[in-house]
Amino acid sequence: MQNQLEAIVIRTRPYGENNKIVTLFTKEAGKITCMARGAKKPASRLAAITQPFTHGVFSIYKGRGMGTLQAGDQLESLRYIREDIMATAYASYVTELVDRLTEQDEPQPAIYDMLYQALHAIADGYDPEAITLFVEWKMLRIAGLTPTLHECANCGATEGEFAFSFQELGFLCHRCFHLDRYIIRLSPALVKLIRTFYFVPIERVGGLTLKKESKTLLKQIVRTIYEEQAGIRLKSRSFLEQLERTPEFFPEPKKDIPEGE
Ligand SMILES: [Zn+2]
């Protein structure tokens, strides 16, 4: 059976001397893995289309077992992602997270849309760190982690001061702070930001410019949730953290839009 599928390449690994095993996140069919014969040879017509982060339409022959990639047409070039080391690092983190949290052959159009928007936003020069935060907070649900963020996780209050509690997996209001000794107190702006990351679709937020300290704190919270509650630590994280500690790799974001707090 031959299938034409719109997809994004989220992972590739070499197989034998000339082949690649390519993981695609497709719009209609979710995550699928296929064999791209000869794709490691630079002259192959599959060489360009099987680069990470390629967005295209792929022809896949599906018999028994793993499908075979037969041809592909690139829809848009997300070249900037591969040319900029920070963009590459964040895009790798995003695609690895999607890969880790999804199963094969399970249609998940909402995740496809999010991945598509995230990679395009990174390719368009929006702050890749902020875009990655969006993806991390949104993918919590996919990992089966549903923090209580619209109200206090203990008493249900929606008014007051809030803090994040790992123990309660969500917000606690000031009346309930005593329940957890290790709460992280949050300013109203940070409470609003966390809700935005978790609830608001990426395309409706556009280019939010965030303070470095806000990003660092929100990243620490979400990565701790993944690690402690789901045991997930991504391989691409070490590379990213190494880059983040190296200021010369920190270019100013190309687009500057006023802080949306
Ligand atoms: Zn409360």
CSV table of C-alpha atoms and ligand atoms in Angstrom, one decimal:
chain,number,residue,atom,x,y,z
A,1,MET,CA,0.0,0.0,0.0
A,2,GLN,CA,1.3,3.4,-1.0
A,3,ASN,CA,0.7,6.4,1.2
A,4,GLN,CA,1.2,10.1,0.6
A,5,LEU,CA,1.7,11.7,4.0
A,6,GLU,CA,2.5,15.3,5.1
A,7,ALA,CA,5.1,15.0,7.9
A,8,ILE,CA,8.1,16.4,9.7
A,9,VAL,CA,11.3,14.4,10.1
A,10,ILE,CA,11.9,14.2,13.9
A,11,ARG,CA,14.7,11.6,14.0
A,12,THR,CA,17.1,9.8,11.7
A,13,ARG,CA,19.7,7.2,12.4
A,14,PRO,CA,22.1,5.4,10.1
A,15,TYR,CA,21.3,1.8,9.1
A,16,GLY,CA,24.0,-0.1,7.4
A,17,GLU,CA,26.4,1.6,5.0
A,18,ASN,CA,23.9,3.5,2.9
A,19,ASN,CA,20.5,3.5,4.6
A,20,LYS,CA,18.7,5.6,7.2
A,21,ILE,CA,15.9,4.8,9.5
A,22,VAL,CA,13.7,7.8,9.5
A,23,THR,CA,11.1,8.7,12.1
A,24,LEU,CA,8.4,11.0,10.7
A,25,PHE,CA,5.6,12.8,12.6
A,26,THR,CA,2.8,12.8,10.1
A,27,LYS,CA,-0.3,15.0,10.1
A,28,GLU,CA,-2.8,12.1,9.7
A,29,ALA,CA,-1.1,9.0,11.0
A,30,GLY,CA,1.0,10.2,14.0
A,31,LYS,CA,4.5,8.9,14.4
A,32,ILE,CA,5.8,6.4,11.9
A,33,THR,CA,9.2,4.9,11.3
A,34,CYS,CA,10.4,3.9,7.8
A,35,MET,CA,13.5,2.8,6.0
A,36,ALA,CA,15.1,5.2,3.5
A,37,ARG,CA,17.3,3.0,1.3
A,38,GLY,CA,20.4,4.7,0.0
A,39,ALA,CA,19.6,8.0,1.8
A,40,LYS,CA,23.0,8.2,3.3
A,41,LYS,CA,24.6,8.6,-0.1
A,42,PRO,CA,24.8,12.4,-0.9
A,43,ALA,CA,23.6,11.8,-4.5
A,44,SER,CA,20.5,10.0,-3.3
A,45,ARG,CA,17.2,11.7,-4.1
A,46,LEU,CA,16.3,10.9,-0.5
A,47,ALA,CA,19.3,12.5,1.0
A,48,ALA,CA,17.9,16.0,1.4
A,49,ILE,CA,14.4,15.0,2.3
A,50,THR,CA,15.5,12.9,5.2
A,51,GLN,CA,17.4,15.7,7.0
A,52,PRO,CA,16.1,16.4,10.5
A,53,PHE,CA,13.3,19.0,10.7
A,54,THR,CA,12.4,18.6,7.0
A,55,HIS,CA,8.7,19.4,6.4
A,56,GLY,CA,7.4,17.7,3.3
A,57,VAL,CA,5.1,15.2,1.7
A,58,PHE,CA,6.4,11.7,1.8
A,59,SER,CA,5.5,8.6,-0.3
A,60,ILE,CA,5.7,5.5,1.9
A,61,TYR,CA,5.2,2.0,0.8
A,62,LYS,CA,3.8,0.0,3.6
A,63,GLY,CA,3.9,-3.8,3.4
A,64,ARG,CA,4.4,-6.0,6.5
A,65,GLY,CA,6.7,-4.6,9.1
A,66,MET,CA,8.5,-1.2,8.6
A,67,GLY,CA,7.5,0.9,5.7
A,68,THR,CA,9.8,2.1,3.0
A,69,LEU,CA,10.3,5.7,2.1
A,70,GLN,CA,10.1,5.9,-1.7
A,71,ALA,CA,10.1,9.6,-2.5
A,72,GLY,CA,9.5,13.0,-0.9
A,73,ASP,CA,8.9,16.6,-1.7
A,74,GLN,CA,10.0,19.3,0.6
A,75,LEU,CA,7.1,21.8,1.3
A,76,GLU,CA,9.1,24.5,3.0
A,77,SER,CA,12.7,24.9,3.9
A,78,LEU,CA,13.4,25.2,7.6
A,79,ARG,CA,17.0,25.8,6.7
A,80,TYR,CA,17.6,28.4,9.4
A,81,ILE,CA,17.2,25.7,12.0
A,82,ARG,CA,20.1,23.8,10.7
A,83,GLU,CA,22.3,26.8,10.1
A,84,ASP,CA,22.0,28.3,13.6
A,85,ILE,CA,23.5,26.2,16.4
A,86,MET,CA,21.0,27.4,19.1
A,87,ALA,CA,18.0,26.9,16.8
A,88,THR,CA,19.3,23.4,16.0
A,89,ALA,CA,19.8,22.6,19.7
A,90,TYR,CA,16.3,23.7,20.7
A,91,ALA,CA,14.6,22.1,17.7
A,92,SER,CA,16.4,18.8,18.5
A,93,TYR,CA,15.1,19.1,22.1
A,94,VAL,CA,11.5,19.7,20.9
A,95,THR,CA,11.6,16.8,18.4
A,96,GLU,CA,13.2,14.4,20.9
A,97,LEU,CA,10.5,15.3,23.5
A,98,VAL,CA,7.7,14.6,20.9
A,99,ASP,CA,9.5,11.4,20.0
A,100,ARG,CA,9.8,10.2,23.6
A,101,LEU,CA,6.2,11.0,24.5
A,102,THR,CA,4.4,9.5,21.6
A,103,GLU,CA,3.6,6.0,20.4
A,104,GLN,CA,4.0,4.7,16.8
A,105,ASP,CA,0.9,4.7,14.5
A,106,GLU,CA,-1.3,6.7,16.8
A,107,PRO,CA,-2.9,9.7,15.0
A,108,GLN,CA,-2.3,12.9,17.0
A,109,PRO,CA,-3.1,15.8,14.8
A,110,ALA,CA,-2.9,18.3,17.8
A,111,ILE,CA,0.7,17.3,18.4
A,112,TYR,CA,1.5,17.6,14.7
A,113,ASP,CA,0.1,21.1,14.7
A,114,MET,CA,2.1,22.1,17.7
A,115,LEU,CA,5.3,20.6,16.3
A,116,TYR,CA,4.7,22.3,13.0
A,117,GLN,CA,4.1,25.7,14.7
A,118,ALA,CA,7.0,25.3,17.1
A,119,LEU,CA,9.5,24.5,14.3
A,120,HIS,CA,8.3,27.2,12.0
A,121,ALA,CA,8.4,29.8,14.8
A,122,ILE,CA,12.0,28.7,15.5
A,123,ALA,CA,12.9,28.9,11.8
A,124,ASP,CA,11.3,32.4,11.7
A,125,GLY,CA,13.7,33.6,14.3
A,126,TYR,CA,11.4,33.7,17.3
A,127,ASP,CA,13.1,33.1,20.7
A,128,PRO,CA,13.7,29.3,20.5
A,129,GLU,CA,14.0,29.1,24.3
A,130,ALA,CA,10.4,30.5,24.8
A,131,ILE,CA,9.0,28.3,22.0
A,132,THR,CA,10.6,25.2,23.6
A,133,LEU,CA,9.0,26.2,27.0
A,134,PHE,CA,5.6,26.2,25.2
A,135,VAL,CA,6.1,22.7,23.9
A,136,GLU,CA,7.4,21.4,27.3
A,137,TRP,CA,4.4,22.7,29.2
A,138,LYS,CA,1.9,21.6,26.6
A,139,MET,CA,3.4,18.1,26.3
A,140,LEU,CA,2.9,17.4,30.0
A,141,ARG,CA,-0.6,16.2,29.3
A,142,ILE,CA,0.7,13.8,26.7
A,143,ALA,CA,3.0,12.4,29.3
A,144,GLY,CA,0.0,11.8,31.5
A,145,LEU,CA,0.9,14.7,33.8
A,146,THR,CA,-2.0,17.1,34.4
A,147,PRO,CA,-0.9,19.8,36.8
A,148,THR,CA,-3.7,21.8,38.5
A,149,LEU,CA,-3.0,25.3,37.2
A,150,HIS,CA,-6.5,27.0,37.0
A,151,GLU,CA,-7.0,27.0,40.7
A,152,CYS,CA,-5.4,26.0,44.0
A,153,ALA,CA,-4.8,22.2,43.9
A,154,ASN,CA,-5.9,21.9,47.5
A,155,CYS,CA,-8.8,24.2,48.2
A,156,GLY,CA,-9.9,25.2,44.7
A,157,ALA,CA,-9.4,29.0,45.3
A,158,THR,CA,-8.8,31.1,42.2
A,159,GLU,CA,-7.9,34.3,44.1
A,160,GLY,CA,-4.9,35.1,46.0
A,161,GLU,CA,-1.1,34.5,45.8
A,162,PHE,CA,0.1,31.3,44.2
A,163,ALA,CA,3.1,29.1,44.4
A,164,PHE,CA,4.1,26.0,42.5
A,165,SER,CA,4.1,22.7,44.4
A,166,PHE,CA,5.7,19.6,43.0
A,167,GLN,CA,4.1,17.5,45.8
A,168,GLU,CA,0.6,18.7,44.7
A,169,LEU,CA,1.6,18.9,41.0
A,170,GLY,CA,0.1,22.3,40.6
A,171,PHE,CA,-0.6,25.7,42.2
A,172,LEU,CA,-1.2,26.2,45.9
A,173,CYS,CA,-2.8,29.4,47.1
A,174,HIS,CA,-1.4,31.4,50.0
A,175,ARG,CA,-4.0,29.8,52.4
A,176,CYS,CA,-2.5,26.4,51.6
A,177,PHE,CA,1.2,27.2,51.4
A,178,HIS,CA,1.8,25.3,54.7
A,179,LEU,CA,1.0,22.0,53.0
A,180,ASP,CA,4.3,21.9,51.2
A,181,ARG,CA,7.6,23.0,52.6
A,182,TYR,CA,9.2,23.2,49.2
A,183,ILE,CA,6.8,25.4,47.3
A,184,ILE,CA,8.2,27.9,44.7
A,185,ARG,CA,6.6,31.3,45.2
A,186,LEU,CA,5.4,32.9,42.0
A,187,SER,CA,4.6,36.5,41.0
A,188,PRO,CA,1.2,37.1,39.4
A,189,ALA,CA,3.1,37.6,36.1
A,190,LEU,CA,4.7,34.1,36.3
A,191,VAL,CA,1.3,32.5,37.3
A,192,LYS,CA,-0.1,34.0,34.1
A,193,LEU,CA,2.8,32.9,32.0
A,194,ILE,CA,2.6,29.3,33.2
A,195,ARG,CA,-1.1,29.3,32.4
A,196,THR,CA,-0.3,30.7,28.9
A,197,PHE,CA,2.3,28.1,28.2
A,198,TYR,CA,-0.1,25.3,29.3
A,199,PHE,CA,-3.4,26.4,28.0
A,200,VAL,CA,-2.9,28.8,25.0
A,201,PRO,CA,-2.1,27.5,21.5
A,202,ILE,CA,1.3,28.6,20.2
A,203,GLU,CA,-0.1,30.4,17.2
A,204,ARG,CA,-2.2,32.7,19.4
A,205,VAL,CA,0.7,33.8,21.5
A,206,GLY,CA,3.2,34.5,18.6
A,207,GLY,CA,6.4,36.2,19.6
A,208,LEU,CA,6.3,36.6,23.4
A,209,THR,CA,9.5,38.1,24.6
A,210,LEU,CA,10.4,36.9,28.1
A,211,LYS,CA,12.8,37.8,30.7
A,212,LYS,CA,15.8,35.5,31.1
A,213,GLU,CA,15.0,34.8,34.8
A,214,SER,CA,11.4,34.0,34.0
A,215,LYS,CA,12.4,31.5,31.3
A,216,THR,CA,15.0,29.9,33.6
A,217,LEU,CA,12.6,29.4,36.5
A,218,LEU,CA,9.8,28.1,34.3
A,219,LYS,CA,12.2,25.7,32.6
A,220,GLN,CA,13.5,24.4,35.9
A,221,ILE,CA,9.9,23.7,37.1
A,222,VAL,CA,8.8,21.9,34.0
A,223,ARG,CA,11.9,19.8,33.6
A,224,THR,CA,11.7,18.8,37.3
A,225,ILE,CA,8.2,17.6,36.7
A,226,TYR,CA,9.3,15.5,33.7
A,227,GLU,CA,12.2,14.1,35.6
A,228,GLU,CA,10.6,13.4,38.9
A,229,GLN,CA,7.1,12.4,37.8
A,230,ALA,CA,7.8,10.6,34.6
A,231,GLY,CA,11.5,9.8,34.8
A,232,ILE,CA,12.2,11.6,31.5
A,233,ARG,CA,15.5,13.2,30.8
A,234,LEU,CA,16.3,14.0,27.2
A,235,LYS,CA,19.6,13.3,25.6
A,236,SER,CA,19.6,16.6,23.7
A,237,ARG,CA,19.3,18.4,27.1
A,238,SER,CA,23.0,18.1,28.0
A,239,PHE,CA,24.0,19.7,24.7
A,240,LEU,CA,21.5,22.5,25.2
A,241,GLU,CA,22.6,23.2,28.7
A,242,GLN,CA,26.2,23.3,27.6
A,243,LEU,CA,25.3,25.9,24.9
A,244,GLU,CA,23.2,27.9,27.4
A,245,ARG,CA,26.3,28.2,29.6
A,246,THR,CA,28.3,29.6,26.7
A,247,PRO,CA,27.2,33.2,26.2
A,248,GLU,CA,28.8,33.7,22.7
A,249,PHE,CA,26.2,31.2,21.4
A,250,PHE,CA,23.4,33.4,22.7
A,251,PRO,CA,22.5,35.7,19.8
A,252,GLU,CA,19.7,38.3,20.3
A,253,PRO,CA,16.4,36.9,19.0
A,254,LYS,CA,15.8,38.3,15.5
A,255,LYS,CA,12.3,39.5,16.3
A,256,ASP,CA,11.6,41.7,19.3
A,257,ILE,CA,8.0,42.0,20.5
A,258,PRO,CA,7.3,43.7,23.9
A,259,GLU,CA,7.1,41.5,27.0
A,260,GLY,CA,3.6,40.1,27.2
A,261,GLU,CA,3.4,39.9,31.0
B,1,ZN,ZN,-5.7,26.8,48.6
